[in-house]
Amino acid sequence: MENKNKMEAIISLCKRRGFVFQGSEIYGGLAGTYDYGPLGSILKNNIRDSWVNNFVHDADNMFLVDAAILMNQKVWQATGHVDSFIDPLVDDLVTNKRYRADHLLEENGIDANVMTVEQMTSTIVEKGIKSPDGNTLGPVRKFNMMLETKVGAMEDSSATSYLRPETAQGIFVNYKNVLDSMSPKLPFGIAQVGKAFRNEITPRDFIFRLRELEQMEIEYFFHPDVAWEPLFEMWLEKQKSWLNSIGLKTEHLHAYEHPDEGRAFYSKKTVDFEFEFPFGTKELTGLAHRTDYDLGKHTEWSGQKLTYFDEEAKVHIVPHVLEPTVGLDRATLAVISSAYTEDGEGENMRTVLKFEKHIAPIFCAVSPLLKNKPELVTKAREIYTSLKKEFGRIMWDDNSNIGKRYRRQDEIGTPFCITIDFETLEGDTVNTVTVRTRDDGSQKRVAISELVTFLKS
Ligand code: GAP
């Protein structure tokens, strides 16, 4: 299937089946915002839970925080976001539409990663690059991506705050609180999952580039004297194996190491995992060695001592930091596009979301063969209730006929469908049900007493 069509099919399925809707849709939308519907919310939650389970609950020395989105403006002055969290912006001189200059250059086969805005301007002129509407472009300018807001009743500059552009700083400002309350030993990590906001010039590609997004980040603090390269490799491996566990295949993931010129000046090394999205191979995760830059800057601006006491050497040190990060919306889109499959041809064509079982929004659907036969409905309800207690993500489905139910459940990625029919009630097969498996459409009779074991296995 052509990638453009695949993306259109995914967006349409997401809306039709309650995964993702345009934000504020009944008012014509708000660019760069999307709302997750009943199934999308569960899918996103499952991915978030899987990340927290893997990186926090199953890990040693890892602490979860949930910091405020609004932070003291000094946080963003200290980190340099106020001065340099910028994107290169360029205007179409006829329509006044705004574009990311680096994206326009990229689309013309030019890598703008390491260019200054002046270099981008001269390249646009030299190569005669026009806007997507074919018009002349103005000079490239810097545009700060932080969304500014006012906090409290005062309107002066002291009231200025920002909707955080990354969750990472909520971790750094709580470094001392975690040290004082939990007494962790190096190396240790602090994790956070939460919303972040970026005034992207050109939000695009569905939930890939958003203005309101969700991040899952870890700051992993380690002694500056230990060799960091093996730790970096360890984190790359951990990121990859988690991505595999949510259904993203290794062959669709590509490690991209940022060149020296393209990295933040304080970073020793940055490696992204890019994923083959239908619209191109693009960044999904990041892993950056941030040295002691953030703790150093917050020490300077807050006047607080953000050190760690090395008991062996009896000295205070400032830990260095590795930062594994992933966007939850991007992970959700990667999971959907990876799971999206069209099987068969013509009338027999079926669309299936082949989600991993622990990620699928609905684990199993339960149906009576006919909804107007009380004896079938009663038995089906009994089974539905007991499975719901065991697994939670169980759906009652008695809409239309059984064939259509299966098609619908395939489209929302339900791994199993259970049907209660007349053979459940009498004859040789009494107390058995039909279990249909999503991926190959196979059907099997399973004893009701064996259902939980069967589904677990
Ligand atoms: N604390 C480091 C940091 O924020 P980043 O590369 O700017 O690094 C981390 O963002 C991750 O957040 C990215 O790898 C991506 O998955 C996600 N992300 C960044 N900008 C995004 C956007 N506008 N929309 C959706 N996800 C985004």
Coordinates of C-alpha atoms and ligand atoms in Angstrom, one line a residue:
M1 CA 0.0 0.0 0.0
E2 CA 1.3 3.4 -0.9
N3 CA 2.5 5.3 2.2
K4 CA 0.4 8.4 1.5
N5 CA -2.7 6.2 1.2
K6 CA -1.7 4.3 4.3
M7 CA -1.5 7.6 6.4
E8 CA -4.9 8.7 5.1
A9 CA -6.4 5.2 5.9
I10 CA -4.9 5.4 9.4
I11 CA -6.3 8.9 10.1
S12 CA -9.7 7.9 8.8
L13 CA -9.7 4.7 10.9
C14 CA -8.6 6.7 14.0
K15 CA -11.6 9.0 13.6
R16 CA -14.1 6.3 12.6
R17 CA -13.3 4.0 15.5
G18 CA -12.7 6.5 18.3
F19 CA -8.9 6.6 18.5
V20 CA -8.0 10.2 17.7
F21 CA -10.1 13.3 16.8
Q22 CA -9.1 16.7 15.7
G23 CA -8.9 19.0 18.8
S24 CA -11.9 21.4 19.2
E25 CA -13.4 19.8 16.1
I26 CA -16.9 21.3 16.3
Y27 CA -15.3 24.8 16.2
G28 CA -13.2 24.0 13.2
G29 CA -10.2 22.7 15.2
L30 CA -7.1 24.2 16.6
A31 CA -3.9 23.5 14.7
G32 CA -1.5 21.2 16.4
T33 CA -4.0 19.8 18.9
Y34 CA -5.7 16.4 18.9
D35 CA -8.1 14.7 21.3
Y36 CA -7.8 11.0 22.1
G37 CA -11.2 9.2 21.9
P38 CA -12.4 6.2 24.0
L39 CA -10.1 3.6 22.4
G40 CA -7.2 6.0 21.7
S41 CA -7.1 7.0 25.4
I42 CA -6.9 3.4 26.5
L43 CA -4.2 2.6 23.9
K44 CA -2.2 5.7 25.0
N45 CA -2.6 4.7 28.6
N46 CA -1.5 1.2 27.9
I47 CA 1.7 2.5 26.2
R48 CA 2.3 4.9 29.1
D49 CA 1.7 2.1 31.7
S50 CA 4.1 -0.2 29.8
W51 CA 6.8 2.5 29.9
V52 CA 6.3 3.2 33.6
N53 CA 6.3 -0.6 34.4
N54 CA 9.4 -1.2 32.4
F55 CA 11.5 1.8 33.4
V56 CA 10.2 2.5 36.9
H57 CA 8.5 -0.5 38.6
D58 CA 10.8 -3.1 37.1
A59 CA 13.9 -1.0 37.6
D60 CA 16.1 -0.4 40.6
N61 CA 16.8 3.0 41.9
M62 CA 14.3 4.8 39.7
F63 CA 12.0 7.4 41.1
L64 CA 8.8 8.8 39.5
V65 CA 7.8 12.5 39.9
D66 CA 4.8 14.5 38.6
A67 CA 5.9 18.1 38.6
A68 CA 3.7 21.2 37.8
I69 CA 3.5 22.3 34.2
L70 CA 3.7 25.9 35.2
M71 CA 7.2 26.7 36.6
N72 CA 9.0 29.8 37.8
Q73 CA 10.2 31.7 34.8
K74 CA 13.7 31.6 36.1
V75 CA 13.8 27.8 35.3
W76 CA 13.6 28.7 31.6
Q77 CA 16.0 31.6 31.9
A78 CA 18.5 29.3 33.7
T79 CA 18.4 26.6 31.0
G80 CA 18.6 29.0 28.1
H81 CA 15.2 28.2 26.8
V82 CA 14.1 31.9 26.9
D83 CA 17.0 32.8 24.6
S84 CA 17.6 29.8 22.5
F85 CA 14.6 27.4 22.3
I86 CA 14.0 28.6 18.8
D87 CA 13.1 27.3 15.4
P88 CA 14.0 29.0 12.1
L89 CA 10.9 30.7 10.6
V90 CA 10.4 32.0 7.1
D91 CA 7.5 34.0 5.6
D92 CA 5.8 33.5 2.2
L93 CA 6.0 37.2 1.1
V94 CA 2.7 36.9 -0.8
T95 CA 0.4 34.9 1.4
N96 CA 2.2 35.7 4.7
K97 CA 2.0 32.0 5.6
R98 CA 4.8 30.8 7.9
Y99 CA 7.1 27.8 7.4
R100 CA 10.0 26.1 9.1
A101 CA 13.0 27.1 7.0
D102 CA 14.9 23.9 7.9
H103 CA 11.9 21.8 6.7
L104 CA 11.7 23.7 3.3
L105 CA 15.5 23.2 2.9
E106 CA 15.2 19.5 3.8
E107 CA 12.4 19.1 1.2
N108 CA 14.8 20.5 -1.3
G109 CA 17.5 17.9 -0.3
I110 CA 19.6 20.3 1.8
D111 CA 20.6 19.4 5.4
A112 CA 19.9 22.5 7.5
N113 CA 20.8 20.9 10.8
V114 CA 24.0 22.8 11.2
M115 CA 23.2 26.0 9.5
T116 CA 22.8 29.5 11.1
V117 CA 19.7 31.5 10.1
E118 CA 21.9 33.7 7.9
Q119 CA 23.2 30.7 6.1
M120 CA 19.6 29.4 5.6
T121 CA 18.6 32.8 4.1
S122 CA 21.4 32.8 1.6
T123 CA 20.9 29.2 0.6
I124 CA 17.2 29.9 0.0
V125 CA 18.2 32.8 -2.3
E126 CA 21.0 31.0 -4.0
K127 CA 19.0 27.9 -4.8
G128 CA 15.8 29.9 -5.7
I129 CA 13.7 28.0 -3.1
K130 CA 10.1 29.1 -3.1
S131 CA 7.2 28.6 -0.6
P132 CA 4.9 25.5 -1.1
D133 CA 2.6 28.0 -2.9
G134 CA 5.4 29.0 -5.3
N135 CA 6.1 32.4 -3.9
T136 CA 9.2 34.3 -2.8
L137 CA 10.3 33.7 0.7
G138 CA 11.6 36.4 3.1
P139 CA 14.6 36.3 5.4
V140 CA 14.9 33.4 7.9
R141 CA 14.2 34.6 11.5
K142 CA 14.4 33.0 14.9
F143 CA 11.1 32.1 16.6
N144 CA 10.8 31.1 20.3
M145 CA 8.6 28.0 20.6
M146 CA 7.7 28.4 24.3
L147 CA 4.0 29.2 24.9
E148 CA 3.9 32.1 27.3
T149 CA 1.2 32.8 29.8
K150 CA 0.4 35.0 32.8
V151 CA 0.1 33.6 36.3
G152 CA -1.9 35.4 39.0
A153 CA -3.6 38.9 39.1
M154 CA -0.5 40.9 38.2
E155 CA 0.0 41.7 34.5
D156 CA 3.7 42.7 34.8
S157 CA 6.7 40.7 33.7
S158 CA 7.0 39.0 37.1
A159 CA 3.7 37.2 36.2
T160 CA 5.2 35.7 33.1
S161 CA 5.3 31.9 33.0
Y162 CA 5.5 29.3 30.3
L163 CA 3.7 26.1 29.6
R164 CA 6.8 23.8 30.0
P165 CA 8.3 22.9 26.6
E166 CA 9.8 19.7 28.1
T167 CA 9.2 17.5 31.2
A168 CA 12.9 17.2 31.8
Q169 CA 13.2 20.5 33.9
G170 CA 10.5 19.3 36.3
I171 CA 12.9 16.5 37.1
F172 CA 16.0 18.7 37.5
V173 CA 14.3 21.2 39.8
N174 CA 13.2 18.2 42.0
Y175 CA 16.7 16.6 42.1
K176 CA 17.4 17.9 45.6
N177 CA 13.9 17.0 46.9
V178 CA 14.4 13.4 45.7
L179 CA 17.9 13.2 47.2
D180 CA 16.6 14.5 50.5
S181 CA 13.5 12.4 50.7
M182 CA 14.6 9.1 49.1
S183 CA 18.4 9.1 49.8
P184 CA 19.2 7.3 46.5
K185 CA 22.7 6.1 45.7
L186 CA 24.4 6.9 42.4
P187 CA 23.6 5.9 39.7
F188 CA 19.9 6.6 40.0
G189 CA 17.2 7.9 37.8
I190 CA 14.2 10.2 38.1
A191 CA 11.4 9.7 35.6
Q192 CA 8.4 11.8 34.6
V193 CA 5.5 11.4 32.2
G194 CA 3.5 14.5 31.3
K195 CA 2.3 17.2 29.0
A196 CA 4.7 19.6 27.3
F197 CA 3.8 22.5 24.9
R198 CA 5.6 23.9 21.9
N199 CA 4.4 26.6 19.6
E200 CA 5.5 24.6 16.5
I201 CA 5.5 26.8 13.4
T202 CA 4.1 24.1 11.2
P203 CA 2.4 21.3 13.3
R204 CA 1.9 18.4 10.9
D205 CA 1.7 14.7 10.2
F206 CA -1.3 14.0 12.5
I207 CA -0.1 13.4 16.0
F208 CA 3.6 13.4 15.1
R209 CA 4.3 17.2 15.4
L210 CA 1.9 18.7 18.0
R211 CA 1.7 21.9 20.0
E212 CA 0.4 20.0 23.0
L213 CA 2.2 16.8 23.4
E214 CA 3.2 14.2 26.1
Q215 CA 6.7 13.1 26.9
M216 CA 8.1 10.2 28.9
E217 CA 11.6 11.2 30.2
I218 CA 14.3 10.0 32.5
E219 CA 17.3 11.8 33.9
Y220 CA 19.8 9.2 34.9
F221 CA 22.4 10.6 37.3
F222 CA 25.8 9.0 37.5
H223 CA 29.2 9.7 39.0
P224 CA 31.3 11.9 36.6
D225 CA 34.3 9.7 37.1
V226 CA 32.7 6.5 35.8
A227 CA 33.0 5.5 32.1
W228 CA 29.8 6.8 30.5
E229 CA 30.1 5.0 27.2
P230 CA 28.8 1.6 28.5
L231 CA 26.0 3.4 30.3
F232 CA 25.0 5.1 27.1
E233 CA 25.0 1.7 25.2
M234 CA 22.9 0.2 28.1
W235 CA 20.3 2.9 27.7
L236 CA 20.2 2.6 23.9
E237 CA 19.6 -1.1 24.3
K238 CA 16.9 -0.5 27.0
Q239 CA 15.1 2.0 24.7
K240 CA 15.2 -0.4 21.8
S241 CA 14.0 -3.4 23.7
W242 CA 11.0 -1.3 25.1
L243 CA 10.2 -0.2 21.6
N244 CA 10.2 -3.8 20.4
S245 CA 8.0 -4.8 23.4
I246 CA 5.2 -2.4 22.2
G247 CA 5.3 -3.9 18.7
L248 CA 7.9 -1.8 16.8
K249 CA 10.2 -4.0 14.9
T250 CA 14.0 -3.5 14.9
E251 CA 14.1 -3.3 11.1
H252 CA 11.8 -0.2 11.2
L253 CA 14.0 1.5 13.8
H254 CA 17.2 3.4 12.9
A255 CA 19.7 4.9 15.3
Y256 CA 20.8 8.4 14.2
E257 CA 23.8 9.9 15.9
H258 CA 23.8 13.7 15.9
P259 CA 27.0 15.2 14.4
D260 CA 29.1 17.4 16.6
E261 CA 28.0 20.5 14.9
G262 CA 24.3 19.6 15.2
R263 CA 24.4 18.8 19.0
A264 CA 23.7 21.2 21.9
F265 CA 27.1 22.5 22.9
Y266 CA 26.9 20.8 26.4
S267 CA 26.0 17.4 25.1
K268 CA 28.8 14.8 24.7
K269 CA 26.7 12.5 22.5
T270 CA 23.1 12.3 21.3
V271 CA 21.5 9.4 19.5
D272 CA 17.9 9.2 18.3
F273 CA 15.9 6.2 17.3
E274 CA 14.1 7.1 14.1
F275 CA 11.0 5.1 13.1
E276 CA 9.8 4.5 9.5
F277 CA 6.5 6.4 9.7
P278 CA 4.3 6.4 6.6
F279 CA 5.4 10.0 5.8
G280 CA 9.2 9.3 6.3
T281 CA 11.8 8.1 8.7
K282 CA 11.6 10.5 11.6
E283 CA 12.7 11.0 15.2
L284 CA 10.8 8.9 17.8
T285 CA 13.2 8.8 20.8
G286 CA 16.3 10.6 22.0
L287 CA 19.2 9.7 24.2
A288 CA 21.5 12.6 25.2
H289 CA 24.5 12.9 27.4
R290 CA 23.7 16.3 29.1
T291 CA 26.8 16.3 31.3
D292 CA 26.2 18.5 34.4
Y293 CA 24.8 21.3 32.4
D294 CA 21.3 21.5 33.9
L295 CA 22.3 20.9 37.5
G296 CA 25.1 23.5 37.0
K297 CA 22.7 26.1 35.5
H298 CA 20.1 25.6 38.3
T299 CA 22.8 25.9 40.9
E300 CA 23.9 29.2 39.4
W301 CA 20.4 30.6 39.1
S302 CA 18.8 29.3 42.3
G303 CA 21.8 29.6 44.6
Q304 CA 21.0 26.1 45.9
K305 CA 23.6 23.4 46.3
L306 CA 22.7 20.6 43.8
T307 CA 25.5 18.2 44.6
Y308 CA 25.8 14.6 45.7
F309 CA 28.0 13.5 48.6
D310 CA 30.4 10.8 47.5
E311 CA 30.8 8.9 50.8
E312 CA 33.9 7.0 49.7
A313 CA 35.9 9.9 48.5
K314 CA 34.2 12.2 51.1
V315 CA 33.7 15.0 48.6
H316 CA 30.6 16.7 47.0
I317 CA 30.3 16.1 43.3
V318 CA 27.8 17.2 40.6
P319 CA 26.5 14.1 38.9
H320 CA 26.4 13.8 35.1
V321 CA 23.2 12.9 33.3
L322 CA 22.0 10.6 30.5
E323 CA 18.5 11.5 29.3
P324 CA 16.4 8.9 27.5
T325 CA 13.3 10.5 26.2
V326 CA 10.3 9.5 24.0
G327 CA 7.2 11.3 22.9
L328 CA 4.0 9.4 23.9
D329 CA 2.0 10.7 21.0
R330 CA 4.7 9.7 18.5
A331 CA 5.0 6.3 20.2
T332 CA 1.2 5.9 19.8
L333 CA 1.4 6.8 16.1
A334 CA 4.3 4.4 15.6
V335 CA 2.4 1.6 17.3
I336 CA -0.8 2.3 15.2
S337 CA 1.1 2.5 11.9
S338 CA 3.2 -0.6 12.7
A339 CA 0.0 -2.6 13.6
Y340 CA -2.0 -1.4 10.6
T341 CA -2.5 -4.3 8.2
E342 CA -4.7 -4.9 5.2
D343 CA -5.3 -8.7 4.7
G344 CA -6.9 -10.3 1.7
E345 CA -8.3 -8.8 -1.5
G346 CA -11.6 -7.3 -2.9
E347 CA -14.6 -8.2 -0.8
N348 CA -12.5 -10.3 1.5
M349 CA -10.2 -7.5 2.4
R350 CA -10.0 -6.8 6.1
T351 CA -8.3 -4.1 8.0
V352 CA -6.6 -5.3 11.1
L353 CA -4.7 -3.5 13.8
K354 CA -2.3 -6.2 15.0
F355 CA -1.5 -4.6 18.4
E356 CA 0.6 -6.5 21.0
K357 CA -1.9 -8.0 23.4
H358 CA -0.8 -6.0 26.4
I359 CA -1.2 -2.7 24.4
A360 CA -4.5 -3.4 22.6
P361 CA -7.3 -1.2 24.0
I362 CA -9.7 -4.1 24.2
F363 CA -8.2 -7.5 25.0
C364 CA -11.3 -9.6 24.2
A365 CA -14.8 -9.0 23.0
V366 CA -17.7 -11.2 24.3
S367 CA -20.9 -11.6 22.2
P368 CA -24.1 -13.7 22.2
L369 CA -24.5 -15.2 18.7
L370 CA -28.0 -13.6 18.6
K371 CA -29.0 -10.7 20.8
N372 CA -32.7 -11.6 20.9
K373 CA -32.2 -15.0 22.5
P374 CA -32.3 -14.4 26.3
E375 CA -30.7 -17.8 27.1
L376 CA -27.6 -16.8 24.9
V377 CA -27.5 -13.3 26.3
T378 CA -27.6 -14.5 30.0
K379 CA -24.8 -17.0 29.5
A380 CA -22.7 -14.4 27.5
R381 CA -23.2 -11.8 30.3
E382 CA -22.0 -14.3 32.9
I383 CA -18.8 -14.9 30.9
Y384 CA -18.4 -11.2 30.1
T385 CA -18.6 -10.3 33.8
S386 CA -16.2 -13.0 35.0
L387 CA -13.6 -12.1 32.3
K388 CA -13.9 -8.4 33.0
K389 CA -13.0 -9.1 36.6
E390 CA -9.9 -11.0 35.5
F391 CA -8.7 -8.8 32.5
G392 CA -10.5 -5.5 32.7
R393 CA -10.3 -4.6 29.0
I394 CA -13.2 -6.7 27.9
M395 CA -16.0 -5.4 25.6
W396 CA -19.6 -6.4 25.3
D397 CA -20.5 -6.5 21.6
D398 CA -23.9 -7.5 20.4
N399 CA -24.1 -5.0 17.5
S400 CA -25.2 -6.3 14.0
N401 CA -24.2 -9.8 12.9
I402 CA -21.2 -11.9 13.9
G403 CA -19.3 -11.3 10.7
K404 CA -19.5 -7.5 11.1
R405 CA -18.6 -7.8 14.7
Y406 CA -15.4 -9.6 13.8
R407 CA -14.5 -7.0 11.2
R408 CA -15.1 -4.2 13.7
Q409 CA -13.0 -5.9 16.4
D410 CA -10.2 -6.5 13.8
E411 CA -10.2 -2.8 13.0
I412 CA -9.8 -1.8 16.6
G413 CA -7.2 -4.5 17.2
T414 CA -9.0 -6.8 19.6
P415 CA -6.9 -10.0 19.9
F416 CA -9.8 -12.4 20.8
C417 CA -13.5 -12.6 20.2
I418 CA -15.6 -15.0 22.2
T419 CA -19.0 -16.0 20.9
I420 CA -21.7 -17.8 23.0
D421 CA -23.9 -19.9 20.7
F422 CA -26.5 -22.7 21.0
E423 CA -23.7 -25.3 21.3
T424 CA -22.7 -23.6 24.5
L425 CA -26.0 -24.5 26.0
E426 CA -26.5 -28.1 25.0
G427 CA -25.2 -31.2 23.3
D428 CA -21.6 -32.6 23.2
T429 CA -20.1 -29.2 23.3
V430 CA -22.1 -27.8 26.2
N431 CA -20.2 -25.2 28.3
T432 CA -17.8 -24.4 25.5
V433 CA -17.5 -21.2 23.5
T434 CA -16.0 -20.2 20.2
V435 CA -12.8 -18.2 20.5
R436 CA -11.7 -16.4 17.4
T437 CA -8.1 -15.2 17.1
R438 CA -7.6 -11.8 15.4
D439 CA -4.4 -12.3 13.5
D440 CA -5.3 -15.4 11.5
G441 CA -9.0 -15.5 11.9
S442 CA -8.9 -19.0 13.2
Q443 CA -11.7 -20.3 15.5
K444 CA -11.5 -22.8 18.3
R445 CA -13.9 -24.3 20.8
V446 CA -12.7 -23.7 24.4
A447 CA -14.3 -24.9 27.6
I448 CA -15.6 -22.0 29.7
S449 CA -13.7 -23.4 32.7
E450 CA -10.5 -23.1 30.6
L451 CA -11.1 -19.6 29.2
V452 CA -8.9 -17.6 31.6
T453 CA -6.0 -20.0 31.2
F454 CA -6.4 -20.1 27.4
L455 CA -6.5 -16.3 27.1
K456 CA -3.5 -15.9 29.5
S457 CA -1.4 -18.3 27.5
Ligands
GAP1 N1 14.2 16.8 27.2 C1 14.7 16.6 25.9 C2 13.7 16.9 24.8 O1 12.6 17.4 25.1 P1 13.2 16.6 22.3 O2 14.0 15.8 21.3 O3 13.0 18.0 22.0 O4 14.1 16.5 23.6 C3 11.8 14.6 23.1 O5 11.9 15.9 22.6 C4 10.8 13.8 22.4 O6 9.5 14.4 22.4 C5 11.1 13.6 20.9 O7 12.0 12.5 20.7 C6 9.7 13.3 20.3 O8 9.3 12.0 20.5 C7 8.8 14.2 21.3 N2 8.4 15.4 20.6 C8 9.2 16.5 20.5 N3 8.5 17.5 19.9 C9 7.3 17.0 19.6 C10 6.1 17.6 19.0 N4 6.0 18.8 18.6 N5 5.0 16.8 18.9 C11 5.0 15.5 19.4 N6 6.1 15.0 19.9 C12 7.2 15.7 20.1

